[in-house]
C-alpha positions as a Python dict, from the first residue, in 0.01 Angstrom:
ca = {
    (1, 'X'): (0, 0, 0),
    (2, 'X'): (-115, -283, -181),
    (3, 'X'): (55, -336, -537),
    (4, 'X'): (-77, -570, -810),
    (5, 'X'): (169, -903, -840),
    (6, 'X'): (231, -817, -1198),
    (7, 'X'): (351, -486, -1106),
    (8, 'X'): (542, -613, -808),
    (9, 'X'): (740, -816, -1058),
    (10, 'X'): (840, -560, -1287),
    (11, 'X'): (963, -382, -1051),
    (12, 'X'): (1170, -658, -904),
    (13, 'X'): (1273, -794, -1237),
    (14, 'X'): (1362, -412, -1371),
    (15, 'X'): (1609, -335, -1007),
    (16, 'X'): (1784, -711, -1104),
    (17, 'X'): (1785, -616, -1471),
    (18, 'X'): (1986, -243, -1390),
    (19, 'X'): (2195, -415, -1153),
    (20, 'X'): (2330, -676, -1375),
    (21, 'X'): (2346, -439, -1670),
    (22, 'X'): (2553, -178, -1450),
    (23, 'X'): (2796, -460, -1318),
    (24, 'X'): (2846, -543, -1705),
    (25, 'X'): (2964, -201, -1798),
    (26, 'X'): (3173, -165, -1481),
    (27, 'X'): (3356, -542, -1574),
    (28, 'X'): (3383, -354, -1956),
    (29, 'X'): (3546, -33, -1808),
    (30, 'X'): (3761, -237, -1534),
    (31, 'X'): (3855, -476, -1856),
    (32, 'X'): (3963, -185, -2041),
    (33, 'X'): (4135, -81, -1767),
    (34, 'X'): (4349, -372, -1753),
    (35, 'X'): (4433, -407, -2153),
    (36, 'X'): (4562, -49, -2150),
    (37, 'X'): (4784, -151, -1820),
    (38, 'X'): (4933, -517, -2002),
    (39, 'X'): (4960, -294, -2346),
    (40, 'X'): (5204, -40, -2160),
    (41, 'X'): (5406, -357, -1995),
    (42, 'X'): (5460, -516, -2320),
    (43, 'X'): (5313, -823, -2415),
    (44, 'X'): (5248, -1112, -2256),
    (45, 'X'): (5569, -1417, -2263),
    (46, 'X'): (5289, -1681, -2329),
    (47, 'X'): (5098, -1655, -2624),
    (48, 'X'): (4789, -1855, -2562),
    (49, 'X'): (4470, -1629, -2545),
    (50, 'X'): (4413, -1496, -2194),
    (51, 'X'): (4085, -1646, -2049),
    (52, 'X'): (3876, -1402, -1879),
    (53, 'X'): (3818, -1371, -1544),
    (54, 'X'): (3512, -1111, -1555),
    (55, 'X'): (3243, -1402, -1409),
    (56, 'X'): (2919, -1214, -1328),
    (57, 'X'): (2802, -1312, -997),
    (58, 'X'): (2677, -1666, -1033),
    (59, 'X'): (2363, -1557, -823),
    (60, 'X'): (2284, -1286, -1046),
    (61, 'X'): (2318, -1517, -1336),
    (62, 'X'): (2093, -1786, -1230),
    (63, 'X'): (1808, -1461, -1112),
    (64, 'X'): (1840, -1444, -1458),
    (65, 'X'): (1779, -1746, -1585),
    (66, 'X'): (1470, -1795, -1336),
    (67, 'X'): (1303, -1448, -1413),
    (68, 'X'): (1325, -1574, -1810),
    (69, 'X'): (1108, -1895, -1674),
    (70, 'X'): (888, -1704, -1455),
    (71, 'X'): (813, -1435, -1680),
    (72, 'X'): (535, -1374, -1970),
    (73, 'X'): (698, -987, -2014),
    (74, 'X'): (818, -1008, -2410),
    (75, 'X'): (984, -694, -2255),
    (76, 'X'): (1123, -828, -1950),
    (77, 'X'): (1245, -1142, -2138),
    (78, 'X'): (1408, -982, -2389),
    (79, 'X'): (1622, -743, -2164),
    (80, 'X'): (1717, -1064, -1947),
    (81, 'X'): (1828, -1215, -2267),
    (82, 'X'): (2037, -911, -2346),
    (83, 'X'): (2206, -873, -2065),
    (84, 'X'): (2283, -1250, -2065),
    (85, 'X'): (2391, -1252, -2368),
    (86, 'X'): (2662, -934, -2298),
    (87, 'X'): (2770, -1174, -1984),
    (88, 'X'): (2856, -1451, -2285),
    (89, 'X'): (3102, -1228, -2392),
    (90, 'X'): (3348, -1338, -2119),
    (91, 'X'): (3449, -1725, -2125),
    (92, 'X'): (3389, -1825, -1797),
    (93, 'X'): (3099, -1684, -1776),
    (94, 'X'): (2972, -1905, -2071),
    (95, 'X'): (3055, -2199, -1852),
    (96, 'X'): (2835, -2060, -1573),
    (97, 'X'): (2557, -2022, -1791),
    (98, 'X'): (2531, -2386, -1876),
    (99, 'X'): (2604, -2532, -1554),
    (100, 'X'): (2299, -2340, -1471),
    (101, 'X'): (2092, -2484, -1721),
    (102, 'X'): (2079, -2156, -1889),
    (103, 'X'): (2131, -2297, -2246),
    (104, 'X'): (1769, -2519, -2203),
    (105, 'X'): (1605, -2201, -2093),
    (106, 'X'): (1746, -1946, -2365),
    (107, 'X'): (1697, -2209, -2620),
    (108, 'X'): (1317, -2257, -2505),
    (109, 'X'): (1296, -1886, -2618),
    (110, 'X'): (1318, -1951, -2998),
    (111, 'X'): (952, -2121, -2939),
    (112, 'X'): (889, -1704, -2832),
    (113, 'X'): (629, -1564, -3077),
    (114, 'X'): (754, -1211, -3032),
    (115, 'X'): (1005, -1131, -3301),
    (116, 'X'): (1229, -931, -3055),
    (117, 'X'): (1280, -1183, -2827),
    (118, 'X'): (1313, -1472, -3073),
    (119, 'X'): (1578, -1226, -3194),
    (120, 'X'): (1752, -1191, -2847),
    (121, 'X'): (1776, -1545, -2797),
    (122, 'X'): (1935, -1635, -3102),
    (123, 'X'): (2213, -1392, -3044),
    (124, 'X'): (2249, -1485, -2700),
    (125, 'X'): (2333, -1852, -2833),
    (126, 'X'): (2530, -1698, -3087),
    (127, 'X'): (2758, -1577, -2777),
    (128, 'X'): (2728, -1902, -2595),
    (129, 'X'): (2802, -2094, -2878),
    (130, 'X'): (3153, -1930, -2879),
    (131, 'X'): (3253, -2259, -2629),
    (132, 'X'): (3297, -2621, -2794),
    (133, 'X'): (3114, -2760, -2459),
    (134, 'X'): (2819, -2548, -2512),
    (135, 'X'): (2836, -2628, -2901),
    (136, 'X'): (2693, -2951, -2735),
    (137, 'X'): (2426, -2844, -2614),
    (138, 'X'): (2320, -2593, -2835),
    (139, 'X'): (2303, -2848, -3145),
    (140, 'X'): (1999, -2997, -2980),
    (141, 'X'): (1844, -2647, -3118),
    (142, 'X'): (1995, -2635, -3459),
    (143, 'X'): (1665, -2784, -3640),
    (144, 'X'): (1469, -2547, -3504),
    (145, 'X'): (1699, -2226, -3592),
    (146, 'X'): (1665, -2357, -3936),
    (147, 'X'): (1318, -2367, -3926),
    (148, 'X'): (1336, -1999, -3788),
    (149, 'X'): (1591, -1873, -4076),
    (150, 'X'): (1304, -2039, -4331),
    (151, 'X'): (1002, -1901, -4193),
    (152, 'X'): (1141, -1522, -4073),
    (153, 'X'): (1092, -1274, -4289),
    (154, 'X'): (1314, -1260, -4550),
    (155, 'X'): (1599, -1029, -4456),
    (156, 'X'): (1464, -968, -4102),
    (157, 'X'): (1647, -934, -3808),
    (158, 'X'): (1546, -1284, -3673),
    (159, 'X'): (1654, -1417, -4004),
    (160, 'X'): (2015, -1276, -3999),
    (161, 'X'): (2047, -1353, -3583),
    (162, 'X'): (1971, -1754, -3681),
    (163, 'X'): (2208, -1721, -4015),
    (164, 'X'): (2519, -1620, -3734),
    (165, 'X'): (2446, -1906, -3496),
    (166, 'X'): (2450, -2158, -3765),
    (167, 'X'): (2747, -2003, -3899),
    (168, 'X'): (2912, -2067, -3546),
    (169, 'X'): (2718, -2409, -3523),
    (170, 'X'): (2884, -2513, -3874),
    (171, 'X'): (3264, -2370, -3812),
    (172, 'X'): (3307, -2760, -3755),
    (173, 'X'): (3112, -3086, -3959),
    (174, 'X'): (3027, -3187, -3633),
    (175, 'X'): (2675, -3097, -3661),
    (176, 'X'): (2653, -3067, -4072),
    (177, 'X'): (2393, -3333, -4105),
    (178, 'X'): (2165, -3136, -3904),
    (179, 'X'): (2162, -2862, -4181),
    (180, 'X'): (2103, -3067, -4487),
    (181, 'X'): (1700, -2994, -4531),
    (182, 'X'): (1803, -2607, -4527),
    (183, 'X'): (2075, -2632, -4805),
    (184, 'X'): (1764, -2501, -5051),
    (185, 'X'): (1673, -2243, -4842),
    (186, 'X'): (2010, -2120, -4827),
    (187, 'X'): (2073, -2116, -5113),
    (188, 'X'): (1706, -1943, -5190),
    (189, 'X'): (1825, -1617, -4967),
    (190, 'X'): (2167, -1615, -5131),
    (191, 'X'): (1989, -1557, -5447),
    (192, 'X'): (1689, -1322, -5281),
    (193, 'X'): (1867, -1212, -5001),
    (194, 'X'): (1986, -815, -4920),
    (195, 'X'): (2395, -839, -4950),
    (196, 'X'): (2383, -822, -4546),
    (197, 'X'): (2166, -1189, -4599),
    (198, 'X'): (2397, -1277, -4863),
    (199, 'X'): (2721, -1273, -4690),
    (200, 'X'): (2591, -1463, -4364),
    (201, 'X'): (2425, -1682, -4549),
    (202, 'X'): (2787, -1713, -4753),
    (203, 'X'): (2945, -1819, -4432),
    (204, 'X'): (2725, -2095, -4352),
    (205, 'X'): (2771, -2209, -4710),
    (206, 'X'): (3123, -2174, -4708),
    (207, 'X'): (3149, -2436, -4387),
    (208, 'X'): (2916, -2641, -4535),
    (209, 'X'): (3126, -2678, -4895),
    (210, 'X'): (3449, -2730, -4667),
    (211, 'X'): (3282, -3053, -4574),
    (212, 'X'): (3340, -3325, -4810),
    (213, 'X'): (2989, -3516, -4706),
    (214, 'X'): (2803, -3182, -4821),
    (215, 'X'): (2915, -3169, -5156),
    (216, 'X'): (2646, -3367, -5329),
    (217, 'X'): (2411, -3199, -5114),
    (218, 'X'): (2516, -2894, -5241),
    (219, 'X'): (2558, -2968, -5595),
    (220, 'X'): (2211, -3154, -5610),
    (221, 'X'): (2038, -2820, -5530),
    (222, 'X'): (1868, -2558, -5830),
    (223, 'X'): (2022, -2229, -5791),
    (224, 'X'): (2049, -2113, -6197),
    (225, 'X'): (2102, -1741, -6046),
    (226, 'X'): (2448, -1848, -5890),
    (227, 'X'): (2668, -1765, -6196),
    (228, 'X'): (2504, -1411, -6155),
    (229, 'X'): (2757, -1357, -5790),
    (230, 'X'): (3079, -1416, -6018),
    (231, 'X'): (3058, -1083, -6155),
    (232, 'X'): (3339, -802, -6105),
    (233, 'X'): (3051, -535, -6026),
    (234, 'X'): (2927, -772, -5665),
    (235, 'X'): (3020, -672, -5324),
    (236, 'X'): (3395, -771, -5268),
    (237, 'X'): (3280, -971, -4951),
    (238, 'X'): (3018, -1188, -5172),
    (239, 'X'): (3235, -1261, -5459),
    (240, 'X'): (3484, -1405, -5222),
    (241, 'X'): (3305, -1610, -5053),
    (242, 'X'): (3125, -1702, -5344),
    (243, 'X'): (3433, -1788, -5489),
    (244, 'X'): (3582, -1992, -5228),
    (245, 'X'): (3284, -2205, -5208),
    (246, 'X'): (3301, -2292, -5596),
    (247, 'X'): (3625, -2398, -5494),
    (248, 'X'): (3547, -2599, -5241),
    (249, 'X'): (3295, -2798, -5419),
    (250, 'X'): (3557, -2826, -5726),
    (251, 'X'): (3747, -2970, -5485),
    (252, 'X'): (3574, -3231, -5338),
    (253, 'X'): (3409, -3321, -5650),
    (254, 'X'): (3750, -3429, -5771),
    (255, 'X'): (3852, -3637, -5529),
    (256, 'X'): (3457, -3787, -5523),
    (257, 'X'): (3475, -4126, -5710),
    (258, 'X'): (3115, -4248, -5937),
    (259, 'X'): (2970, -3912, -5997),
    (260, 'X'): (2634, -3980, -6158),
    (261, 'X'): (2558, -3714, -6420),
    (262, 'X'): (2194, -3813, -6433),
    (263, 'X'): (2128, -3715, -6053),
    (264, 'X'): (2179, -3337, -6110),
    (265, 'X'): (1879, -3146, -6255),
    (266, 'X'): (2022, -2867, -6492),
    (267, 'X'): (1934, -2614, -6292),
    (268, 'X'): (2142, -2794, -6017),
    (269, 'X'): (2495, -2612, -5854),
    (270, 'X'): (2644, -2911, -6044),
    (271, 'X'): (2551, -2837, -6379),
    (272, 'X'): (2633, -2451, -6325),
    (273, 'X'): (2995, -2499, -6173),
    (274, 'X'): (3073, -2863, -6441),
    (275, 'X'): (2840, -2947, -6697),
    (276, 'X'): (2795, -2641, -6856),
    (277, 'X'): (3071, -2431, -6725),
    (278, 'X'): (3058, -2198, -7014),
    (279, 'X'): (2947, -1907, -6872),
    (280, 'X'): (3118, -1958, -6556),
    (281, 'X'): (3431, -2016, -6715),
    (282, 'X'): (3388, -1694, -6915),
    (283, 'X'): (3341, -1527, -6561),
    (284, 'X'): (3632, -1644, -6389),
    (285, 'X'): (3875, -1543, -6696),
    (286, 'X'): (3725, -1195, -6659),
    (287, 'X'): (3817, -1224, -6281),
    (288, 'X'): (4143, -1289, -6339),
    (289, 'X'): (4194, -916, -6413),
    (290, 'X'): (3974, -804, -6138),
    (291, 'X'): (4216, -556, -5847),
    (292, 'X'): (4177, -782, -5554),
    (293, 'X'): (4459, -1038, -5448),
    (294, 'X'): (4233, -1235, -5290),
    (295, 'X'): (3934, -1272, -5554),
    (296, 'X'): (4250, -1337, -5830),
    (297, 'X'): (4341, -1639, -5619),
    (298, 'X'): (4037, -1814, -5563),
    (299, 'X'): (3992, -1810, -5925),
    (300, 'X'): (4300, -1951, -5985),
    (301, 'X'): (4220, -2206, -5737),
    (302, 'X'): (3930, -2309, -5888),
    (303, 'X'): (4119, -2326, -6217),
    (304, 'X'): (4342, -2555, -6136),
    (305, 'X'): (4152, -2809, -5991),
}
């Protein structure tokens, strides 16, 4: 019987799809397998991590990769991306991926005007980008997940899936430059942002600070609502991080030489945290009593600087 090409390639795409997906669970339940076996043996007399020999079958991988380029399915593109994006999860199979080319044609989904699978490719970078090699790759795409973080909607999934890869993408200063033009808007969702937005947005932040060559980027920028995070009642998580990046910044702005007042606006990081450290030094003394050992000694570190 005769059966309509866009049906036939469903069909075809949905038996590749089940069969990668179940050979993913069976390499999970075989890997489980195998920690319980090495836990009951004792542990291991070298203590490097143990790299991962669950590779999907390269063929399978690269069916993948095709039936993403040969298909207009939002729905079949976003399952492919899922299940390559579980596959990521194992180390070697990250190198597979991009010998294939896979990281061009994942990374040609963030142009994807469907949410969903926008979504799916961003985490499936996320995975990938868990491999320095790949890192090189994937930084070709960094502009362009900023430019997806600024226009999602704000606190949307596609949002907080672009916030984690650049919080991968920025572990290093490697690719720091790239991220300059979004300082603002980072700094906008840390002010507007849910406390799920908040805290990844933190964590790009955070690497960012760490980076001496950020600092006046950071310092430059209006954020008068930043003082509001050093506050005993915010989420543990946010005050922490929040904290920790003040510090940063302290530090590097002491060991900055020529600091020229008259570049910061008021409203700027550098006024808040310097200038007119009033109420931000009234908040950290009232920190100093606050439970956490962790929160007690960023403050102190940013004292003391």
């Amino acid at each position: 019987m005769w059966e309509p090409r866009g049906a036939a390639v469903r069909a075809a795409a949905a038996a590749l799809l089940l069969g990668a997906g179940a050979c993913y669970c069976l390499w999970r339940l075989a890997a489980g397998g195998r920690r319980r076996a090495a836990a009951e043996r004792g542990p291991r007399a070298d203590s490097s991590p143990p790299v991962s020999t669950h590779t999907m079958d390269v063929d399978v991988l690269q069916k993948l990769i095709h039936l993403l380029q040969a298909t207009d399915d939002p729905l079949i593109q976003e399952q492919a991306l899922i299940t390559l994006s579980n596959s990521a999860a194992f180390s070697v199979n990250q190198d597979i991926i991009r010998n294939l080319d896979g990281l061009s044609v994942i990374g040609g989904m963030l142009s994807n005007c469907v949410p969903k699978v926008k979504e799916k490719a961003l985490n499936a970078l996320n995975n990938l980008s868990m491999n320095i090699k790949n890192q090189e790759e994937i930084q070709v795409f960094i502009t362009q997940v900023c430019r997806t973080v600024e226009s999602a909607p704000l606190n949307s999934d596609v949002q907080l899936a672009g916030l984690r890869l650049l919080t991968n993408m920025s572990v290093t200063s490697d690719y720091h430059q790239k991220m300059i033009n979004s300082i603002p808007c980072f700094l906008h969702l840390l002010s507007e942002g849910t406390e799920r937005t908040q805290i990844q947005v933190l964590k790009v932040l955070v690497n960012l600070s760490a980076n001496p060559d950020m600092t006046r980027y950071l310092l430059r920028t209006q954020v008068p609502s930043l003082v509001l995070l050093f506050d005993s009642c915010i989420n543990r998580d946010i005050l922490v991080r929040a904290l920790v990046f003040a510090a940063n910044l302290k530090k590097n702005m002491n060991h900055e030489e020529g600091t020229v007042i008259e570049e910061y606006n008021e409203d700027s990081i550098f006024f808040t945290l310097c200038r007119d450290s009033g109420p931000f030094a009234q908040r950290l003394a009232s920190l100093l009593h606050h439970p956490d050992t962790e929160v007690k000694e960023q403050v102190v570190r940013i004292l003391t600087q």
